[in-house]
mmCIF file of C-alpha atoms and ligand atoms in Angstrom:
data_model
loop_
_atom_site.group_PDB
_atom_site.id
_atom_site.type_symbol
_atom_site.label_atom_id
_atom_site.label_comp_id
_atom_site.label_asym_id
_atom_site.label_seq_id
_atom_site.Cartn_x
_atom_site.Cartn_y
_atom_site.Cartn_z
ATOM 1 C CA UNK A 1 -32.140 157.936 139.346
ATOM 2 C CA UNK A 2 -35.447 157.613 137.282
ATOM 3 C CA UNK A 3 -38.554 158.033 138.935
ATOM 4 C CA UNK A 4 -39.704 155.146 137.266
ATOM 5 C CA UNK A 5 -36.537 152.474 138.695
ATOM 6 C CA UNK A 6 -37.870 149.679 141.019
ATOM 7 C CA UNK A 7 -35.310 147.791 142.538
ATOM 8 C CA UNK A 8 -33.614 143.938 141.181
ATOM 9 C CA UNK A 9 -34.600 142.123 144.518
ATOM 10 C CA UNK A 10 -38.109 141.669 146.026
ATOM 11 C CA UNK A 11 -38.574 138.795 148.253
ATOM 12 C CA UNK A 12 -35.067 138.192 148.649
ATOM 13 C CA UNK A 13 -33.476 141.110 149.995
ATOM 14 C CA UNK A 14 -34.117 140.821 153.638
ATOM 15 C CA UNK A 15 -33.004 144.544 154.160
ATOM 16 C CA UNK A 16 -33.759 147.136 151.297
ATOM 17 C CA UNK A 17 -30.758 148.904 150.415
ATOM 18 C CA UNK A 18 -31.570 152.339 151.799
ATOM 19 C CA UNK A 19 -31.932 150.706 155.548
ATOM 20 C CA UNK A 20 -28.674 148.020 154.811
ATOM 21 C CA UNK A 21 -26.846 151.372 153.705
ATOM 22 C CA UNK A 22 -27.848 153.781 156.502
ATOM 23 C CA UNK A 23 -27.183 150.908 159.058
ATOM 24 C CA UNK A 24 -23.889 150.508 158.101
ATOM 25 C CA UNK A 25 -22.960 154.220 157.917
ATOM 26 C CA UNK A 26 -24.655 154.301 161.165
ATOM 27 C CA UNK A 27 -22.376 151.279 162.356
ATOM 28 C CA UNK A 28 -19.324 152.684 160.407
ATOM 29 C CA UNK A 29 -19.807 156.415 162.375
ATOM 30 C CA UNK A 30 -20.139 155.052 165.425
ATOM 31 C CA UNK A 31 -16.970 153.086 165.187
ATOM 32 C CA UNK A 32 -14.996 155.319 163.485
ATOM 33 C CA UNK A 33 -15.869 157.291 167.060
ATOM 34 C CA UNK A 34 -14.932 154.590 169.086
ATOM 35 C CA UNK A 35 -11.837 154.441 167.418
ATOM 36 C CA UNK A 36 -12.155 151.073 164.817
ATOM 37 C CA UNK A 37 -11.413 152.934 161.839
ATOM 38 C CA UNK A 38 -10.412 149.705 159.951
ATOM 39 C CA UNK A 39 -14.139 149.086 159.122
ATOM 40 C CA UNK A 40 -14.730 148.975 155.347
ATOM 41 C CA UNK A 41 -16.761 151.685 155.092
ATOM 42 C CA UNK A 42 -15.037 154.056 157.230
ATOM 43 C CA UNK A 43 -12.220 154.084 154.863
ATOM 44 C CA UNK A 44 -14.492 153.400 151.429
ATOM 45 C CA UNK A 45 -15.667 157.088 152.662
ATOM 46 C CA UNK A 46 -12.220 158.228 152.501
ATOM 47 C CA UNK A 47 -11.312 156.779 149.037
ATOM 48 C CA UNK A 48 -10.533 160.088 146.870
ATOM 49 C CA UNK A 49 -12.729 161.134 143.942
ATOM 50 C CA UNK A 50 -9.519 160.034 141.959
ATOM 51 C CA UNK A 51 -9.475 157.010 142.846
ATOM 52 C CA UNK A 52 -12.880 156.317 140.744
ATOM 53 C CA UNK A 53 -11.411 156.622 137.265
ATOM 54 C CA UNK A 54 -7.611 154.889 138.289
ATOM 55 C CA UNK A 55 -7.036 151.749 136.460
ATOM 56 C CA UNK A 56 -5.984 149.573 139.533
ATOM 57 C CA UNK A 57 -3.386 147.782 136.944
ATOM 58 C CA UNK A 58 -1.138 149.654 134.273
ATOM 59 C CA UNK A 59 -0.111 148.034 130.899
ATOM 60 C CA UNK A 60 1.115 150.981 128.514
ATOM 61 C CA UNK A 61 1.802 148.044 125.598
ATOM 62 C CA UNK A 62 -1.620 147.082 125.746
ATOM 63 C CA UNK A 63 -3.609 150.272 125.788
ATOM 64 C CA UNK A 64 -5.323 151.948 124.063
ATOM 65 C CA UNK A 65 -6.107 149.352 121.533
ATOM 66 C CA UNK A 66 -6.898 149.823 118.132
ATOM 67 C CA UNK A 67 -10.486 150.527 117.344
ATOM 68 C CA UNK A 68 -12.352 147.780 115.536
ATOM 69 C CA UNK A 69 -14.889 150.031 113.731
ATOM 70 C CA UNK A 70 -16.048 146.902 111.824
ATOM 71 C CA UNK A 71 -18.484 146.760 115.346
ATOM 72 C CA UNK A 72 -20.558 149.707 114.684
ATOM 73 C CA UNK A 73 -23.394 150.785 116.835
ATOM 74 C CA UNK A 74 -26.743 149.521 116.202
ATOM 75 C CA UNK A 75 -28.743 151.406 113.525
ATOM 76 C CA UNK A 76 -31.040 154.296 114.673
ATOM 77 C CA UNK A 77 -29.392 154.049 117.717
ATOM 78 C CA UNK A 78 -27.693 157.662 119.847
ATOM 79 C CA UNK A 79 -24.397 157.275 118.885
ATOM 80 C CA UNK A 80 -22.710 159.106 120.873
ATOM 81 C CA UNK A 81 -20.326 157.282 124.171
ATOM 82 C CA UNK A 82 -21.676 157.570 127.775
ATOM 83 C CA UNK A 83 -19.138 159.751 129.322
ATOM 84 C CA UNK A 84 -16.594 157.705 131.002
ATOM 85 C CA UNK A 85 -17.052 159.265 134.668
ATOM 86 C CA UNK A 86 -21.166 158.712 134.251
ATOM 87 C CA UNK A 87 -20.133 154.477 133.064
ATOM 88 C CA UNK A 88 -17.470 154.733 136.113
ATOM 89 C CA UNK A 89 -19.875 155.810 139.242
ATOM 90 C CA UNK A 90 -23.063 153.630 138.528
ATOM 91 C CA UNK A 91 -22.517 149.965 138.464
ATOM 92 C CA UNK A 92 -23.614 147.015 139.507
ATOM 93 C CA UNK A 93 -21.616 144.421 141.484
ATOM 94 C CA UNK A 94 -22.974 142.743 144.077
ATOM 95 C CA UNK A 95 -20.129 141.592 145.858
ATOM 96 C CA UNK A 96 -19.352 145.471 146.928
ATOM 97 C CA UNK A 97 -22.683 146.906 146.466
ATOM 98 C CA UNK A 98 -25.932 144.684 146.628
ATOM 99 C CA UNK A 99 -29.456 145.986 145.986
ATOM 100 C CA UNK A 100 -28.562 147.082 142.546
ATOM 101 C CA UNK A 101 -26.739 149.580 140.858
ATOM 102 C CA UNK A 102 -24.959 152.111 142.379
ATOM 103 C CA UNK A 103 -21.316 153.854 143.473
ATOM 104 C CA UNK A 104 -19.800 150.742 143.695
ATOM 105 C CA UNK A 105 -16.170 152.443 143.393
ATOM 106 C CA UNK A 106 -16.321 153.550 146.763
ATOM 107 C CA UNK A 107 -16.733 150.160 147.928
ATOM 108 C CA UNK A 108 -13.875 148.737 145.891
ATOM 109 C CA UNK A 109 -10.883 150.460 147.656
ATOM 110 C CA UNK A 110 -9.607 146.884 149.408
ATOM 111 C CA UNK A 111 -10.077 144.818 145.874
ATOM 112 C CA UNK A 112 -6.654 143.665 144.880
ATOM 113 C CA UNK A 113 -6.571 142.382 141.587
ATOM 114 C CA UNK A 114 -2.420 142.212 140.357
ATOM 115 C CA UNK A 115 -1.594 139.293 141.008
ATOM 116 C CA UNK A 116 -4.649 137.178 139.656
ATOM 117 C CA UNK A 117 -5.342 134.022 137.925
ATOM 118 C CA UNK A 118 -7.752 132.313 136.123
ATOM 119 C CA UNK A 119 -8.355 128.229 135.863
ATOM 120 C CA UNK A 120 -9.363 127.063 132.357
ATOM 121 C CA UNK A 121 -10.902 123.721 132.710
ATOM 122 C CA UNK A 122 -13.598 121.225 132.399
ATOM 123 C CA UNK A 123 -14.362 119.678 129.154
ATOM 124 C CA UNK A 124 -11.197 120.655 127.174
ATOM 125 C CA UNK A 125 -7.761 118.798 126.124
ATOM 126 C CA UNK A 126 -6.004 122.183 127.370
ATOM 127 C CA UNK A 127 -6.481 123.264 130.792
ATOM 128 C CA UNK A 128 -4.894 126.317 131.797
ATOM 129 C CA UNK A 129 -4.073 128.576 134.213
ATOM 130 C CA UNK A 130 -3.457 132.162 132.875
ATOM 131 C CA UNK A 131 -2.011 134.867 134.942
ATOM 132 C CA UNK A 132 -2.537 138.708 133.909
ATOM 133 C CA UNK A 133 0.989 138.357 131.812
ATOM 134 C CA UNK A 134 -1.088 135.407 129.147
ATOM 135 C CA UNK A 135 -4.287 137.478 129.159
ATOM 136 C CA UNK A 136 -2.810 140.728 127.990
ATOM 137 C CA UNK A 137 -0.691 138.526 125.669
ATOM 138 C CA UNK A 138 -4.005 137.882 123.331
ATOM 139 C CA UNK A 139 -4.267 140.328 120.559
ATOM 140 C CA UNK A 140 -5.871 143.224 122.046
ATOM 141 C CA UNK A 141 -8.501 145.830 120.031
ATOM 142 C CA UNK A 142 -11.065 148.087 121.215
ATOM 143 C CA UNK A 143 -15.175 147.679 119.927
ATOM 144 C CA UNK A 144 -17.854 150.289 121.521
ATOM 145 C CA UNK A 145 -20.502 148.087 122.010
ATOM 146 C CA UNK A 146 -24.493 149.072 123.549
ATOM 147 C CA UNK A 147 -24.982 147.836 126.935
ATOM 148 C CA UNK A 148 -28.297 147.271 128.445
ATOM 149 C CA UNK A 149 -28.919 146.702 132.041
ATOM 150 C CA UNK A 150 -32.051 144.500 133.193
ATOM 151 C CA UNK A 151 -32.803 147.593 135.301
ATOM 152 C CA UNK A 152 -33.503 149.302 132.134
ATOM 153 C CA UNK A 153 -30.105 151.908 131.883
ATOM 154 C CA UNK A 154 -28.329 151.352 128.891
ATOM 155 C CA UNK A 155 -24.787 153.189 127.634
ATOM 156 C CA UNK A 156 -22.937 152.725 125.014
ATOM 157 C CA UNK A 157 -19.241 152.149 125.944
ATOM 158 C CA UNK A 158 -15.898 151.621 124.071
ATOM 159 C CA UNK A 159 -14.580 148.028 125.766
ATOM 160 C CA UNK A 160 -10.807 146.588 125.044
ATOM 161 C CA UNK A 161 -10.294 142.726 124.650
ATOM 162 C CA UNK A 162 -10.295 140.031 122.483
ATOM 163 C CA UNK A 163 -13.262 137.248 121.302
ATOM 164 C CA UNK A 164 -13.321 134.929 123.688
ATOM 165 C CA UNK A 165 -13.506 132.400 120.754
ATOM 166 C CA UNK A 166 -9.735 133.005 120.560
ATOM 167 C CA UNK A 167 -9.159 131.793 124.562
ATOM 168 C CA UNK A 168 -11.773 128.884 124.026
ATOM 169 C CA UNK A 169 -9.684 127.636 120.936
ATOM 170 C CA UNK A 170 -6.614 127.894 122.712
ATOM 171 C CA UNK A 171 -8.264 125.335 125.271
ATOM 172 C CA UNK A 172 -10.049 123.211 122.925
ATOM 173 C CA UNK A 173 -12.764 121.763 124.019
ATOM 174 C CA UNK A 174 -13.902 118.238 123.489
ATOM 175 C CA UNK A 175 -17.049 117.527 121.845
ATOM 176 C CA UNK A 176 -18.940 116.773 124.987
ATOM 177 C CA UNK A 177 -18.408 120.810 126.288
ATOM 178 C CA UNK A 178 -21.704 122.256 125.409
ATOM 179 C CA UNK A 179 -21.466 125.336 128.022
ATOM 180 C CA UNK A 180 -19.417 127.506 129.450
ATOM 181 C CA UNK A 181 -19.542 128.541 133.203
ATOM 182 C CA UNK A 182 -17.617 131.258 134.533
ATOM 183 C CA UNK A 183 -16.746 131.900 138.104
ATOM 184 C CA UNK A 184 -16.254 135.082 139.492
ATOM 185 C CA UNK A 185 -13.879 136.301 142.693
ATOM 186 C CA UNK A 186 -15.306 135.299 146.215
ATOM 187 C CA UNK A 187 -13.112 137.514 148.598
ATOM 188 C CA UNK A 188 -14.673 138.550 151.942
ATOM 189 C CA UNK A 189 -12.285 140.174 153.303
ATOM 190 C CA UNK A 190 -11.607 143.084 149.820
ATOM 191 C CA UNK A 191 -15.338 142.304 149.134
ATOM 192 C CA UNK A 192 -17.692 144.208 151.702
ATOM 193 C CA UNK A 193 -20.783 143.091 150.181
ATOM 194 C CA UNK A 194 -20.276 139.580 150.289
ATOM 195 C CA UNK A 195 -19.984 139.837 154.192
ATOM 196 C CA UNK A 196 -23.490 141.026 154.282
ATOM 197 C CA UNK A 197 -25.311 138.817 152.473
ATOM 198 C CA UNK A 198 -25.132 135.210 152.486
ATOM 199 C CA UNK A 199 -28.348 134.401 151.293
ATOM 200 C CA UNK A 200 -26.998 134.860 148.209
ATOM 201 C CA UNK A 201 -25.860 131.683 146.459
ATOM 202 C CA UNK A 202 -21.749 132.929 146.099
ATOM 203 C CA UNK A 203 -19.932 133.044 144.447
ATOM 204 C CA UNK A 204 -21.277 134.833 141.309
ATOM 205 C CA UNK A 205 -21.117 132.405 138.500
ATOM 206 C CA UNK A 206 -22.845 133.113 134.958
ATOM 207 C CA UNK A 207 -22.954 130.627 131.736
ATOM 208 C CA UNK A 208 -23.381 130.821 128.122
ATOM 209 C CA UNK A 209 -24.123 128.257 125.397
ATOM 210 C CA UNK A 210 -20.832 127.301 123.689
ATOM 211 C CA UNK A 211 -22.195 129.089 120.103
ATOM 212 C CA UNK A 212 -23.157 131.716 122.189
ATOM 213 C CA UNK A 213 -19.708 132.069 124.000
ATOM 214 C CA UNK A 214 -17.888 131.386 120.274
ATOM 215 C CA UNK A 215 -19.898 134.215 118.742
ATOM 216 C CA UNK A 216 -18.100 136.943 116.955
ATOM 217 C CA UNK A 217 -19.430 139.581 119.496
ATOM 218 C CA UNK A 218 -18.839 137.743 122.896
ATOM 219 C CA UNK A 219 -15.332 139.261 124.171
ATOM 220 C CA UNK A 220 -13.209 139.157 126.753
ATOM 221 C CA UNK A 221 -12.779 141.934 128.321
ATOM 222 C CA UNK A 222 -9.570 143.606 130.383
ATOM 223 C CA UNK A 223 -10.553 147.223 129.154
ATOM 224 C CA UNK A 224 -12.922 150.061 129.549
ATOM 225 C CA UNK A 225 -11.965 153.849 127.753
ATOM 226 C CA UNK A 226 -8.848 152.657 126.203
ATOM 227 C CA UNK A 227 -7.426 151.824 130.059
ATOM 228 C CA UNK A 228 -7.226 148.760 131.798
ATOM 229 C CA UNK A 229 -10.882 147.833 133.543
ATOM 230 C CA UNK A 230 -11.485 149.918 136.129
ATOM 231 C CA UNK A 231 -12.102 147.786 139.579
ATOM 232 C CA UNK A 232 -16.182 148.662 139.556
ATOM 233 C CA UNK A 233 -15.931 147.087 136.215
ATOM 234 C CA UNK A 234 -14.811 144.024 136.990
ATOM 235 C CA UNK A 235 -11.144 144.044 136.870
ATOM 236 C CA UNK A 236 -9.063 142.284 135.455
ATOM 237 C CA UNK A 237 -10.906 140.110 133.515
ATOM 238 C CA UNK A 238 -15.035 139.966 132.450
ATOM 239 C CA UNK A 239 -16.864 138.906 130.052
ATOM 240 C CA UNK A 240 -19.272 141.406 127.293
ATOM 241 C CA UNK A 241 -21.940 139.904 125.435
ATOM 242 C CA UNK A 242 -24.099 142.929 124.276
ATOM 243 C CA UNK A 243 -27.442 141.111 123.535
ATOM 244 C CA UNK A 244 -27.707 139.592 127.195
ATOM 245 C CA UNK A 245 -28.760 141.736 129.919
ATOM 246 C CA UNK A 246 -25.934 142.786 131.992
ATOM 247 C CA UNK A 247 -26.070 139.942 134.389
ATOM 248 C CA UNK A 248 -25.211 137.502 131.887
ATOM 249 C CA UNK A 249 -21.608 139.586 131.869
ATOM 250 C CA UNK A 250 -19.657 138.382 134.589
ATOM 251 C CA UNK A 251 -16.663 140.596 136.282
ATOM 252 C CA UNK A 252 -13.560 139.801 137.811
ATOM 253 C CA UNK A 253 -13.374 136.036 136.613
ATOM 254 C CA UNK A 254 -11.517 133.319 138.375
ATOM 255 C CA UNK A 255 -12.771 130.036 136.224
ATOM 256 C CA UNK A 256 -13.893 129.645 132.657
ATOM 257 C CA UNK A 257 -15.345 125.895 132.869
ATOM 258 C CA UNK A 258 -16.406 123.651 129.882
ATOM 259 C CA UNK A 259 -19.523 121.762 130.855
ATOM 260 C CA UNK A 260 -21.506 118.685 129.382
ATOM 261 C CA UNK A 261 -24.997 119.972 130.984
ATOM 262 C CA UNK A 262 -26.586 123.417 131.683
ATOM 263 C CA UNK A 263 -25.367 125.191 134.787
ATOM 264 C CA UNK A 264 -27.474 126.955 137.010
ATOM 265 C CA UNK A 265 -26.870 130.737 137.543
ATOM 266 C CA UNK A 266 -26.428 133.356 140.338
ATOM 267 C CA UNK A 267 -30.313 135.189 139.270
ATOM 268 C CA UNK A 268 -31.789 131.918 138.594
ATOM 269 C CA UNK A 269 -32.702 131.513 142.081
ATOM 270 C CA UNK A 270 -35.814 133.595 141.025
ATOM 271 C CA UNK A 271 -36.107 131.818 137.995
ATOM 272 C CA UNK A 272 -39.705 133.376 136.905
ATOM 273 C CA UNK A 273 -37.719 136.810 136.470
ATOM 274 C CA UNK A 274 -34.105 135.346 135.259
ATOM 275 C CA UNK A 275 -33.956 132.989 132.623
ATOM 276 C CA UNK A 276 -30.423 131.800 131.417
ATOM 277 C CA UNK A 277 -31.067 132.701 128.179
ATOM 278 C CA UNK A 278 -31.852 135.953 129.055
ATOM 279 C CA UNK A 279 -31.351 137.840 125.860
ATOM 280 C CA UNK A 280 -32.933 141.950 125.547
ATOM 281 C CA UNK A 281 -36.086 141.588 124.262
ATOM 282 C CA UNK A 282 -38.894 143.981 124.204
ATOM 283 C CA UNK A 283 -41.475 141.394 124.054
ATOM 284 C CA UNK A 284 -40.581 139.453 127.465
ATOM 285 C CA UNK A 285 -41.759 142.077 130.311
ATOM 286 C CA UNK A 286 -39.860 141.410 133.517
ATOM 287 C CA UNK A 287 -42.657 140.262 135.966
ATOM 288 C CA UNK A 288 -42.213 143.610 137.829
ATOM 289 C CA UNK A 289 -41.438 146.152 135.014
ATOM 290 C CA UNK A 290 -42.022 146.528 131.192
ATOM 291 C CA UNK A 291 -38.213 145.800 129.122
ATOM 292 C CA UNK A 292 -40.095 147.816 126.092
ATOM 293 C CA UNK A 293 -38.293 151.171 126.821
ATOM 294 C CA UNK A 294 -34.878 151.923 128.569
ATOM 295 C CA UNK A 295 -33.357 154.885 129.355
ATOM 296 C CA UNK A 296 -29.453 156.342 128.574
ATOM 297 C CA UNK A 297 -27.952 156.133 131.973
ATOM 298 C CA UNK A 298 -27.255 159.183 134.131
ATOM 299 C CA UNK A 299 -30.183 160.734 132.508
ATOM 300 C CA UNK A 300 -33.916 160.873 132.264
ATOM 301 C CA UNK A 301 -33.841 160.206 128.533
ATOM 302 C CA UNK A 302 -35.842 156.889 127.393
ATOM 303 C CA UNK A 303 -36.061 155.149 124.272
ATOM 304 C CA UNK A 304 -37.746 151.981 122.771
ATOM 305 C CA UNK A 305 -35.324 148.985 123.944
ATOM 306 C CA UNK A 306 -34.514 146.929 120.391
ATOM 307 C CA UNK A 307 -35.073 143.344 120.193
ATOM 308 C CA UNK A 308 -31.127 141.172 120.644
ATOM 309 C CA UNK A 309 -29.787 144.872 121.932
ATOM 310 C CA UNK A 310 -29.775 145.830 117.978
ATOM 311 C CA UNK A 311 -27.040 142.912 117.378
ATOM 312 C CA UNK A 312 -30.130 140.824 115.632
ATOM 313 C CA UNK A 313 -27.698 140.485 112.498
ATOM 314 C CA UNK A 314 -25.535 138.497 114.597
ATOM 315 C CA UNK A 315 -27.110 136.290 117.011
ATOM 316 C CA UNK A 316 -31.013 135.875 115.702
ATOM 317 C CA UNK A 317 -30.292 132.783 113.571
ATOM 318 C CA UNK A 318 -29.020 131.285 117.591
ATOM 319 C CA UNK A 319 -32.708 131.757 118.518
ATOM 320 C CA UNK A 320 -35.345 131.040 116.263
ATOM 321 C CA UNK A 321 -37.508 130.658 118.749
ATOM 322 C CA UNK A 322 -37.135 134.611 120.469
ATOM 323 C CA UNK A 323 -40.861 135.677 121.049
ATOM 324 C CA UNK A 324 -41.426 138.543 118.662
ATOM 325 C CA UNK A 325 -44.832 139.530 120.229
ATOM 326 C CA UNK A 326 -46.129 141.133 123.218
ATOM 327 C CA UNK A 327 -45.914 138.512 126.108
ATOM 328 C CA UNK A 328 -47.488 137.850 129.244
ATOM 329 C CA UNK A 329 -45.390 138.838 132.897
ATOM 330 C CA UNK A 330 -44.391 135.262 134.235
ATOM 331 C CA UNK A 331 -45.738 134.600 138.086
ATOM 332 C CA UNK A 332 -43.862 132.296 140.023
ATOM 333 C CA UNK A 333 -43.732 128.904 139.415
ATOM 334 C CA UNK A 334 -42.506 129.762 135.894
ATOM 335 C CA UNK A 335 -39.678 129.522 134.532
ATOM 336 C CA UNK A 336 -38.207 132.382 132.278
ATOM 337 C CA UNK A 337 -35.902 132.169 128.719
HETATM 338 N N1 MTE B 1 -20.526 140.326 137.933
HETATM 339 C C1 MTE B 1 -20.367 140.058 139.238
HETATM 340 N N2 MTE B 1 -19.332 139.267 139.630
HETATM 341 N N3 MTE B 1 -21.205 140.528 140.186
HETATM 342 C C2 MTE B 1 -22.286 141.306 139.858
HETATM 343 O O1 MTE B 1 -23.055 141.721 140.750
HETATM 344 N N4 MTE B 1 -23.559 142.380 138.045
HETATM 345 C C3 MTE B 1 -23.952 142.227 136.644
HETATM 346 C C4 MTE B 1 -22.766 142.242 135.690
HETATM 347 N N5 MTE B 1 -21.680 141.429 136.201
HETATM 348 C C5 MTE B 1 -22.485 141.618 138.479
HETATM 349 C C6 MTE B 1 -21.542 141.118 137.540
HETATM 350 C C7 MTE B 1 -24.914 143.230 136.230
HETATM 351 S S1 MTE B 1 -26.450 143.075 136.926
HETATM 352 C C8 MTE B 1 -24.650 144.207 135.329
HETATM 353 S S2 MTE B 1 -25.860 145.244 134.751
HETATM 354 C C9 MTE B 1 -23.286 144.417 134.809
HETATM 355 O O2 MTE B 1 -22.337 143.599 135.488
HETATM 356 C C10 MTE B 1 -22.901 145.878 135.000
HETATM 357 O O3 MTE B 1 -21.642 146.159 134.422
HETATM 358 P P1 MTE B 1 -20.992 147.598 134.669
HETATM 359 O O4 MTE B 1 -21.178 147.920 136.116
HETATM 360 O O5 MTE B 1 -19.566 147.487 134.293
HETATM 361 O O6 MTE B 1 -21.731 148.568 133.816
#
């Protein structure tokens, strides 16, 4: 990890990761010992190095999709993919792993995710409930997109799915739906992170603008590598939409939810460092780092962070009003874009 990484969470982590990590390792020795070797992390510690990169659902008619290479990388841009093993064993998902990113694989070994559904409701004259059979039935392709964590790592990683626009029109919303919210999976018991920190406002939900969730790039996602998502991923189901930081991509979706009025999200209980907008901008420092540079992940390699992610040519005209000069940290009190 960087030198230069400073943690997500600052007042509201009650425990910093290192101490939450070594006291459950402690706990999770001490009972393995004693002879409760059901604990979570006694048998995360056993989960095999295979079982990092082993798509946790198989569908051989699906994958590998065809290649969209209409999607190209952004201009100037490395672009070559982050090796799939170095995407695979540094993520962030809260629910398994919180503090920010991290192994979160070996977390994930309880995580069922086959069978699963998803509610499609709210504002729309089709509500549905789709199991994994009517999500792999949308047209799949494949579209290697640049990724850009608010921590500052960035890859560049070949995802499988299909514009959500095509799942939205399928449950056409009325004119009233002006957002869309999506809930994420709230399981204690396959989700050891969850048990440990309730101060969190769970489950994770994130929301888009409807012209932001109908834009050409915004996908849903059931693929990473030309395999089925990978649990630490967010399987089976997340959204991708590569000019928001990577909290406004939710995993491992349960509800897609047309709303009349703005929802609030899981980071904007510090709303002076998470806005909902929340699109990559070099201009907008976090209040506790600088977003002007970000580094390829797994290495110490940094490089100026472009404005919308490089996918300007698609979304600017959404946001005429994206600073384009240096601003000011926000203290709190503020509220951020
Ligand atoms: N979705 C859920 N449900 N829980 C999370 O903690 N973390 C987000 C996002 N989606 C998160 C989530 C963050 S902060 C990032 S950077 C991306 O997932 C990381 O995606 P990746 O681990 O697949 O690279």
């Amino acid at each position: 990890m960087p030198k230069q990484f400073r943690a997500r969470i600052s007042s509201l982590e009650p425990t910093p990761r290192e101490v939450f990590f070594n006291r459950r390792k402690f706990l999770s020795t001490v009972s393995m010992g004693i002879a409760a070797a059901s604990s979570q992390f006694c048998r995360a510690s056993q989960l095999g190095e295979d079982e990092r990169l082993k798509p946790p659902i198989q569908r051989p008619d699906v994958f590998p999709a065809t290649r969209n290479a209409g999607y190209a990388l952004p201009e100037g841009m490395r672009a070559d993919l982050t090796p799939r093993v170095t995407a695979a064993s540094y993520n962030n998902f809260y629910e398994f792993l919180p503090g920010g990113a991290g192994p979160v694989w070996k977390y994930a070994g309880d995580f069922k995710v086959d069978p699963w559904k998803v509610e499609v409701d709210g504002q729309c004259n089709n509500r549905m409930t789709l199991d994994l059979d009517d999500i792999f039935a949308f047209p799949h392709e494949e579209r290697v997109y640049h990724f850009r964590c608010v921590e500052r790592w960035a890859m560049n990683v070949p995802w499988s799915g299909f514009p959500l626009s095509k799942l939205i029109e399928k449950a056409d919303p009325k004119p009233s739906a002006k957002f869309v919210r999506f809930t994420t999976a709230r399981k204690p018991n396959q989700m050891p992170g969850l048990r440990e920190t309730s101060y969190y406002p769970w489950p994770y939900q994130e929301a888009l603008r409807i012209d932001e969730a109908m834009n050409e790039l915004t996908m849903a996602v059931t693929g990473v590598y030309g395999e089925p998502l990978l649990k630490q991923h967010g399987a089976p189901l997340r959204i991708i939409a590569p000019w928001k930081y990577g909290y406004k991509n939710p995993k491992s979706i349960v509800r897609i939810e047309f709303l009349s009025k703005q929802p609030k999200t899981f980071w904007m209980i510090q709303p002076h460092e998470y806005g909902f907008l929340s699109n990559i901008n070099p201009n907008i420092p976090h209040p506790r780092w600088s977003q002007a540079r970000s580094y390829w992940v797994g290495t110490d390699q940094w490089f100026p962070t472009p404005i919308f992610n490089g996918y300007g040519e698609y979304v600017a005209g959404l946001y005429p009003d994206e600073p384009r000069t240096p601003q000011e940290p926000l203290r709190s009190g503020q509220v951020a874009r």
